[in-house]
Amino acid sequence: MTSSESTHDAVQHRQEFDDHDAAVDDYAAGTHPQLVARLVGELRELLALDLDEPDYALAVAELGMEVDPPASYSPSGWLALVAERLAAPRADYGPDVGQ
């Protein structure tokens, strides 16, 4: 999988999710931690370019995001939030928990 493919998968919001948060949660839960970490780095690199908002909107569209960010966020604000959420540690209790 190329770097742009992992970014594409993460920012793409598909119809099967109720909202943006559900899509991010699903990505975080179903993606290998190394790929998640790589995406966080790529998002931070993109944000470090200090683009104008229309350019961030174009960038996420080029990467495959099919819907606009949540109404309360600019494209860069949404990318920053996604990077922050994905960078947060996740508890992994293993396959035997709850059995």
PDB file of C-alpha atoms in Angstrom:
ATOM      1  CA  MET A   1       0.000   0.000   0.000  1.00  0.00           C
ATOM      2  CA  THR A   2       1.396   3.380  -0.937  1.00  0.00           C
ATOM      3  CA  SER A   3       1.418   6.406   1.311  1.00  0.00           C
ATOM      4  CA  SER A   4      -1.262   8.128  -0.743  1.00  0.00           C
ATOM      5  CA  GLU A   5      -3.456   5.014  -0.556  1.00  0.00           C
ATOM      6  CA  SER A   6      -3.336   4.992   3.248  1.00  0.00           C
ATOM      7  CA  THR A   7      -4.154   8.698   3.331  1.00  0.00           C
ATOM      8  CA  HIS A   8      -6.957   8.156   0.825  1.00  0.00           C
ATOM      9  CA  ASP A   9      -8.471   5.368   2.934  1.00  0.00           C
ATOM     10  CA  ALA A  10      -8.364   7.431   6.105  1.00  0.00           C
ATOM     11  CA  VAL A  11      -9.907  10.625   4.816  1.00  0.00           C
ATOM     12  CA  GLN A  12     -12.536   8.935   2.695  1.00  0.00           C
ATOM     13  CA  HIS A  13     -15.928   9.082   4.396  1.00  0.00           C
ATOM     14  CA  ARG A  14     -18.185   6.368   3.047  1.00  0.00           C
ATOM     15  CA  GLN A  15     -21.944   6.099   3.102  1.00  0.00           C
ATOM     16  CA  GLU A  16     -21.911   3.237   5.630  1.00  0.00           C
ATOM     17  CA  PHE A  17     -20.945   5.555   8.508  1.00  0.00           C
ATOM     18  CA  ASP A  18     -23.371   7.663  10.488  1.00  0.00           C
ATOM     19  CA  ASP A  19     -20.933  10.556  10.823  1.00  0.00           C
ATOM     20  CA  HIS A  20     -17.310  11.621  10.450  1.00  0.00           C
ATOM     21  CA  ASP A  21     -16.370  10.398  13.932  1.00  0.00           C
ATOM     22  CA  ALA A  22     -17.648   6.911  13.179  1.00  0.00           C
ATOM     23  CA  ALA A  23     -15.532   6.774  10.013  1.00  0.00           C
ATOM     24  CA  VAL A  24     -12.389   7.844  11.904  1.00  0.00           C
ATOM     25  CA  ASP A  25     -13.104   5.380  14.724  1.00  0.00           C
ATOM     26  CA  ASP A  26     -13.565   2.566  12.219  1.00  0.00           C
ATOM     27  CA  TYR A  27     -10.300   3.432  10.487  1.00  0.00           C
ATOM     28  CA  ALA A  28      -8.422   3.532  13.799  1.00  0.00           C
ATOM     29  CA  ALA A  29      -9.893   0.224  14.964  1.00  0.00           C
ATOM     30  CA  GLY A  30      -9.395  -1.633  11.690  1.00  0.00           C
ATOM     31  CA  THR A  31      -6.005  -0.399  10.537  1.00  0.00           C
ATOM     32  CA  HIS A  32      -2.564  -1.588  11.620  1.00  0.00           C
ATOM     33  CA  PRO A  33      -1.051   0.863  14.129  1.00  0.00           C
ATOM     34  CA  GLN A  34       1.989   1.486  11.903  1.00  0.00           C
ATOM     35  CA  LEU A  35      -0.249   2.634   9.057  1.00  0.00           C
ATOM     36  CA  VAL A  36      -2.210   4.851  11.436  1.00  0.00           C
ATOM     37  CA  ALA A  37       1.059   6.379  12.668  1.00  0.00           C
ATOM     38  CA  ARG A  38       2.186   6.957   9.100  1.00  0.00           C
ATOM     39  CA  LEU A  39      -1.071   8.706   8.302  1.00  0.00           C
ATOM     40  CA  VAL A  40      -0.713  10.944  11.370  1.00  0.00           C
ATOM     41  CA  GLY A  41       2.742  11.944  10.114  1.00  0.00           C
ATOM     42  CA  GLU A  42       1.394  12.650   6.634  1.00  0.00           C
ATOM     43  CA  LEU A  43      -1.443  14.768   7.998  1.00  0.00           C
ATOM     44  CA  ARG A  44       0.996  16.757  10.123  1.00  0.00           C
ATOM     45  CA  GLU A  45       3.269  17.258   7.104  1.00  0.00           C
ATOM     46  CA  LEU A  46       0.319  18.480   5.060  1.00  0.00           C
ATOM     47  CA  LEU A  47      -0.718  20.888   7.814  1.00  0.00           C
ATOM     48  CA  ALA A  48       2.868  22.153   8.121  1.00  0.00           C
ATOM     49  CA  LEU A  49       2.633  23.442   4.546  1.00  0.00           C
ATOM     50  CA  ASP A  50       0.457  26.250   5.923  1.00  0.00           C
ATOM     51  CA  LEU A  51      -1.817  26.315   2.885  1.00  0.00           C
ATOM     52  CA  ASP A  52      -4.893  28.463   2.433  1.00  0.00           C
ATOM     53  CA  GLU A  53      -8.154  26.707   3.285  1.00  0.00           C
ATOM     54  CA  PRO A  54      -9.217  26.269  -0.359  1.00  0.00           C
ATOM     55  CA  ASP A  55      -5.914  24.478  -0.980  1.00  0.00           C
ATOM     56  CA  TYR A  56      -6.523  22.118   1.966  1.00  0.00           C
ATOM     57  CA  ALA A  57     -10.011  21.449   0.591  1.00  0.00           C
ATOM     58  CA  LEU A  58      -8.470  20.638  -2.785  1.00  0.00           C
ATOM     59  CA  ALA A  59      -5.861  18.393  -1.162  1.00  0.00           C
ATOM     60  CA  VAL A  60      -8.412  16.284   0.710  1.00  0.00           C
ATOM     61  CA  ALA A  61     -10.568  16.058  -2.408  1.00  0.00           C
ATOM     62  CA  GLU A  62      -7.525  14.831  -4.370  1.00  0.00           C
ATOM     63  CA  LEU A  63      -6.925  12.222  -1.652  1.00  0.00           C
ATOM     64  CA  GLY A  64     -10.463  10.916  -2.026  1.00  0.00           C
ATOM     65  CA  MET A  65     -12.532  12.556   0.704  1.00  0.00           C
ATOM     66  CA  GLU A  66     -16.035  12.373  -0.701  1.00  0.00           C
ATOM     67  CA  VAL A  67     -17.792  14.737   1.711  1.00  0.00           C
ATOM     68  CA  ASP A  68     -16.995  18.051   3.311  1.00  0.00           C
ATOM     69  CA  PRO A  69     -15.554  18.187   6.826  1.00  0.00           C
ATOM     70  CA  PRO A  70     -18.110  18.492   9.635  1.00  0.00           C
ATOM     71  CA  ALA A  71     -19.898  21.845   9.459  1.00  0.00           C
ATOM     72  CA  SER A  72     -18.058  23.272  12.455  1.00  0.00           C
ATOM     73  CA  TYR A  73     -14.583  22.619  10.961  1.00  0.00           C
ATOM     74  CA  SER A  74     -12.483  24.081   8.194  1.00  0.00           C
ATOM     75  CA  PRO A  75     -10.566  21.525   6.110  1.00  0.00           C
ATOM     76  CA  SER A  76      -7.339  22.196   8.052  1.00  0.00           C
ATOM     77  CA  GLY A  77      -9.189  22.106  11.372  1.00  0.00           C
ATOM     78  CA  TRP A  78     -10.691  18.746  10.522  1.00  0.00           C
ATOM     79  CA  LEU A  79      -7.319  17.338   9.425  1.00  0.00           C
ATOM     80  CA  ALA A  80      -5.738  18.562  12.667  1.00  0.00           C
ATOM     81  CA  LEU A  81      -8.502  16.936  14.721  1.00  0.00           C
ATOM     82  CA  VAL A  82      -8.194  13.653  12.831  1.00  0.00           C
ATOM     83  CA  ALA A  83      -4.414  13.659  13.337  1.00  0.00           C
ATOM     84  CA  GLU A  84      -4.866  14.342  17.057  1.00  0.00           C
ATOM     85  CA  ARG A  85      -7.479  11.608  17.486  1.00  0.00           C
ATOM     86  CA  LEU A  86      -5.460   9.042  15.570  1.00  0.00           C
ATOM     87  CA  ALA A  87      -2.279   9.899  17.484  1.00  0.00           C
ATOM     88  CA  ALA A  88      -3.958   9.273  20.840  1.00  0.00           C
ATOM     89  CA  PRO A  89      -2.996   5.930  22.417  1.00  0.00           C
ATOM     90  CA  ARG A  90      -5.486   3.103  21.973  1.00  0.00           C
ATOM     91  CA  ALA A  91      -6.057   0.406  24.523  1.00  0.00           C
ATOM     92  CA  ASP A  92      -5.523  -3.060  23.124  1.00  0.00           C
ATOM     93  CA  TYR A  93      -6.714  -5.720  25.512  1.00  0.00           C
ATOM     94  CA  GLY A  94      -6.143  -8.621  23.141  1.00  0.00           C
ATOM     95  CA  PRO A  95      -8.518 -11.142  21.594  1.00  0.00           C
ATOM     96  CA  ASP A  96      -9.499 -12.887  24.856  1.00  0.00           C
ATOM     97  CA  VAL A  97     -11.096  -9.921  26.599  1.00  0.00           C
ATOM     98  CA  GLY A  98     -14.783 -10.359  27.352  1.00  0.00           C
ATOM     99  CA  GLN A  99     -14.869 -14.081  26.643  1.00  0.00           C
TER     100      GLN A  99
END
